[in-house]
Amino acid sequence: MAERSFKKEVEKLRLGEGDDFRGEGILAVTKALLQSGVSYVGGYQGSPISHLMDVLADAEDIMNELNVHFETSASEATAAAMLAASINYPLRGAVTWKSTVGTNVASDALANVSSGGVTGGALVIVGEDYGEGSSIMQERSHAFAMKSQMWLLDPRPNLTSIVNAVETGFQLSEASNTPVMLELRIRACHVYGRFTAKDNKVPDFTLQDAMENPNRDTSRIVLPPANYLHEHEKLKKRWPAAVEFIKENKLNEILGGNQKDIGIIVQGGLYNNLIRALELLDLSDEFGNTDIPIYVMNVTYPVIDDEILSFVQEKKSLLLVEEGHPEYIEHELNSILRKAKSKVMLHGKDMISDIGEYTSDVIKNGLEKFGTEYGVLNDVDKPNSIIETIDVPQRPAGFCTGCPERPMFTAIQLVEKDIGSFHVSADIGCHLFSILPPFNIGNTTMGYGLGWAGASAFNKDAKQRTLSIMGDGGFWHNGLTSGVGNAVFNQTDNVLMIVDNNYSAATGGQDLLSSKGEHDKRSTQHSIADAVKGVGVNWVKTVRTYDLVEMHKTLLEAMTTKVRGPKVIVAQGECMLNRQRREKPIFNKKIKAGKRMIRDRFYVDSETCTGDHSCIRMSGCPSLTLKENPDPLKTDPVAYVDNSCVGCGHCGEVAHAAVLCPSFSRVSLLYNPSLWDKMKSSIRNGFIGWMQAGVEKKRHARFKRAGLL
């Protein structure tokens, strides 16, 4: 069950020649793939292209009509290896994932396919995730493109440019026998716009043709001496062919005016931000009409020497807008200009030196420096637009309300109280939020599915075992072999806790091998516990996460048992976000239909609450907050459960397991009550009101004696 459905939107993929296509960037990418006659598509979800995988999954029926094969790949490496189909056959194939972490996982397969080269067009669509809002290490796809010689497209973020990049990407790949990377930033993935559609294409050469007529070419295999010949082919044949294609088809653009002294060179994906920055300085309008000439690098690798030298003729200075470090393009441009003995002054990071995402504000600051130094802003006293700086309070990432993973970390806190602190090796996924307050649990994280591998060095006898954590997504991605298999093979005595929440939750709630629900086109309901036992783990226990007492007991046993060997706890609890997406519409529909419905939620008795707040510190639920103490004799605020509570029961379990306080109680909200329900409520309210009146009378007397009334 993905984060959202595109079942309605994908019907636009049926539009044909001359039709006006309107929609989101990720939908346009899918349409471009079908217009290009793609034969197969695969990938692994991850921001900012998770929704692209969801669109492809929802469009699978349409792709089947066109004889296009689609797979949700087990990992990025699996997806990249699919491109092997394009090595010997004229098959167009596309794969997609989150970069740069996905590219790192896929690097072995990508290096092989880029060395051997391709016959059919091979396109790798990567979701570039750079800047302060990124969830990964700050690296760029550019480095990998250079390392393995894969051409890198970075189109302007509008639908026409994106669609053209997909279509010409396949053509460029075939013209140069080289796989092509297409990077899309989050704004490009979700930009809305329009373009003129073309008819979808059924591949001329099909997957069935390849399967029934196999072709064997050992010169494409990365094995001596062919691998050495590949290097010659890359430089002597593929590179010149790519440069010629890029020049002939004008993939890069020169936009703007004819001002002779200065110019701007920009990565295509940053063009919109650049125009907005120029607009704020009264140097452009919102449509990109500016006197300053702009060379737009829709292809950022390879850099086309002839185009650069032609653009800089008669110019005295250039500003390069290149996001990220190291400044690969700036180094390349400096080399081209110096070798040509050009006297033009190239500026880049010296003017726009901010680390992180190149927002319009960041680019604007650089343009002001550049414009002031070279007289561009002389005629402008002050920009007529002012960007007001607003201090936004920090909001660290955290678990959703009712998240089944939260009790696991409460249990860890309780076990650490019992036996002392221990090393926790974390993994990639929702559970990584445990590193932040209020849990503050986790010492390292080394990659998706590498939670247990990250603790493999600690395979020694010690007074304290280590605990590793892994999500079910990471488990099926890489963890079963690199983590569990490795631990069994090397006879570790440490502990692994696997979060079995039914989905690849952190990437948008996609289904997995172990998902509990039925799936029409995928095989699910495969047990994690059985898989772990299958590779040799004998100590395996499955626990319901919300049962905090049992979670505490099982983890304590795992950390202290005299039984030697790897120990695995499978912590089961469905992702609450996905559960609510599934159940809430049904629940609301029944209420609207007039059916009697009950919803549980939790409540804190303000009079009983002591203001200790351990419940908040040990659960961190967003629905748990504070309010003023109703007792004027007490100064500490009391805990309060707001209406976002989903009734998971964790706060009450915390209160019970940690022996905190009796202030928690469960209440049931009744919708469309029956006549009998109303009668019972009236009797209860009357009795409680009678008893409460006595309590209020005593409280009034107490306040009066204290001089508060």
Phi, psi and omega in degrees: 000105183284168184303321176210161180259142177246021184304322181286314184295326185293345176297338176294340180294347179275353180301148185241194185309124176086351180289151179271112181263124177236137179165199186267159183304316182294329177289322178296323178299316180297317178298319179297322177298316181290324177292337184272357180074038180293146181260328182210149179220137176216173178168174177229135187291152177169141181298141003262023181247015176304318182292333176296318176297323179292320177297313180300319179296318180287338181264012187298325179296319179294320179293324177297324177298331180264008181062038177257128179269131177236136175227138164275106190287154180293333178198174177295327177297319177299315180298312182299323180293338176302330183296349175303334180296336182268357182290311185258350187232150178283059180251128175274128180225148179227142175227158186213148177191175177279130176255152006265349182299320178294320178295324177298316179296322185275358194300324182298310180294318181297319179298322179291316182290326179285334177285308181292331182084167184234153173265308174276163180291131180238120185239129177248112181263112183249137175273103182288128187231085187233142176116186186297331181274002183286153179256007185230177176298152186274090176227168184238150176292337184305319183298319181290321178302317179292318185297317184256004184052069170240130183292140186242118178260140181220074190288156173302140185280068167222157191298321180298314180295320181295315179297317178299323181295321178296311183294313180287337176299317177296317181295318178297319180299316181289323181293332184244004181053038185227135174295149184239136174260138176237114182261136179232121174283170186300325180293325178291322180297325188246009177292142177258145180183205183211156172203164180273121186283163172236170177291145171290152184242133169277131182304136177293319177251121189260168175298324178296322177300317180293318182294325184270348179225069186296143179241133182241121180226099184293343178290346179268353181276135181280083183208138181303141001269002186299324183298328178288323178293329177301321180297317177296317182296321179302312187276324187268334185240306188291315181300308179300323179295320179294314180301316181297317180295316181298319180291314183296322183265004176049051180293326172274154186233148169247114182241177179086200187261203187240023177303128193273328190282329186231165176199164178234135172247130187221143169297138185306319182294345180259004186300314182299319179296321178297314181297321178296320179295318178296322179297319179295338178259013181060032179251002178198160169262180186290347180265004177089011177281109183218152177282343183276125177290137183233124174264112185264117180271083172290341170243112182265347173208122006279157172279134184266103185306311185301319181293321179296311183294325177293320182293325186273357180304132179071000180270147179262331184211150179229146171244122177262125177257096183234117183277133172098167179235153351294167183274073185300312183293321179299318177298317181295316180295318177301319179296316180297314183293318181291320179296328179274003181058033177287143181263002182295141178270121180260125176242147178207262182293340176290337178260319179243082191263001183297138173275136179113196185294139177271083174286170179299325180293319179296314180295321180301318179298321178292320178297323179298318177296313181296314182294323179293319182291327185247018169077013181289329185262012184300323184274001182245113180290307180214141174300140181279357177246133180241127176272115180277127179278126180241128177279112179263127180298145179294140178225088181297150179298144182208175180285148178290163175300129179079010183303130181287352180276337183300318179299332179299318184281333170296318179298320178297318178300318181293321179293323178295331174292328182284314190238000182097169184286155178216162182288133178241119178263112185271179183221179177273136180146181181306323186297344180294342177296346179295342179292334182271167175300150008270356187278317180054047183242133177124130182254326181213161167213129189244359180141167187294116181083008183254020181302312181283325177298329180292345178249011186294335179292337184270031180273064181226157174291129180207169180288341183228131174281161173264154176244130175245151182232142181211136175280164178293328175298311178295326179300310182283335181290312188206339192289332183297319180270306185290333181259292186291310180301318179296320180294320178294313183299321182263010173053053177290156177247017185264182191241141174237134173247121180257126179276108181256085183254015171085347186215166165278079196293317187293337182263005176125009174083033179283156181287156180230175174303325184264006178301141186279335183281161176286147178226131185297323191240004181228155178265118183239191176064033175266126189287130174293319180300318179294321180296319180294316178296327182295335178261004170116010177276126181264325181268096182227127178227138179252131184227141172284123189300322185291344177277084189296324179298315180290323177300313180299313183297316183292317180294320178298319178296316181298322183282344187237350184299152177274356177291127182271156176111172181295140182235130184234129173249122175263109184264109187259134175181121185296138175310121185293328180297314178292323179298317179292323177299326182279316190271328187298314179300322179293316180299312181295324179295321180291322177297315180298328180281357176091012181280148177287119183230147180236133175235128179272144170210171184251161189215143176249126177284112185298329181285331181273327183302133182268350184082017180288324175068017175298330179301319180288316182296331185257002175231321177068017183294133179300337180280349177269119181220197183237154171214166182298143179290127181289345180269111182295348178277352180243140183261333183289136176293157182255159177289151183212135177257117182277181189282359176281354180305135179254006175073030180291332176092002185295320182298320177292323177296321177299313181300324181283309185294323181270002182050057185271294183195163181265023187280345182275141173212155179263136177238152179246124177268123185254124179252142182053057183295150177279173178299320179296321177300318182292321179296315179299319181296321180296318179295315180298313182298323179295315181293315180295321179298321179296316179291322183293328180299321178294321180295317181295325179295317178294321180295319180300317180295322181294317180294325181293318178295328181279358179077020181267356179233000000 
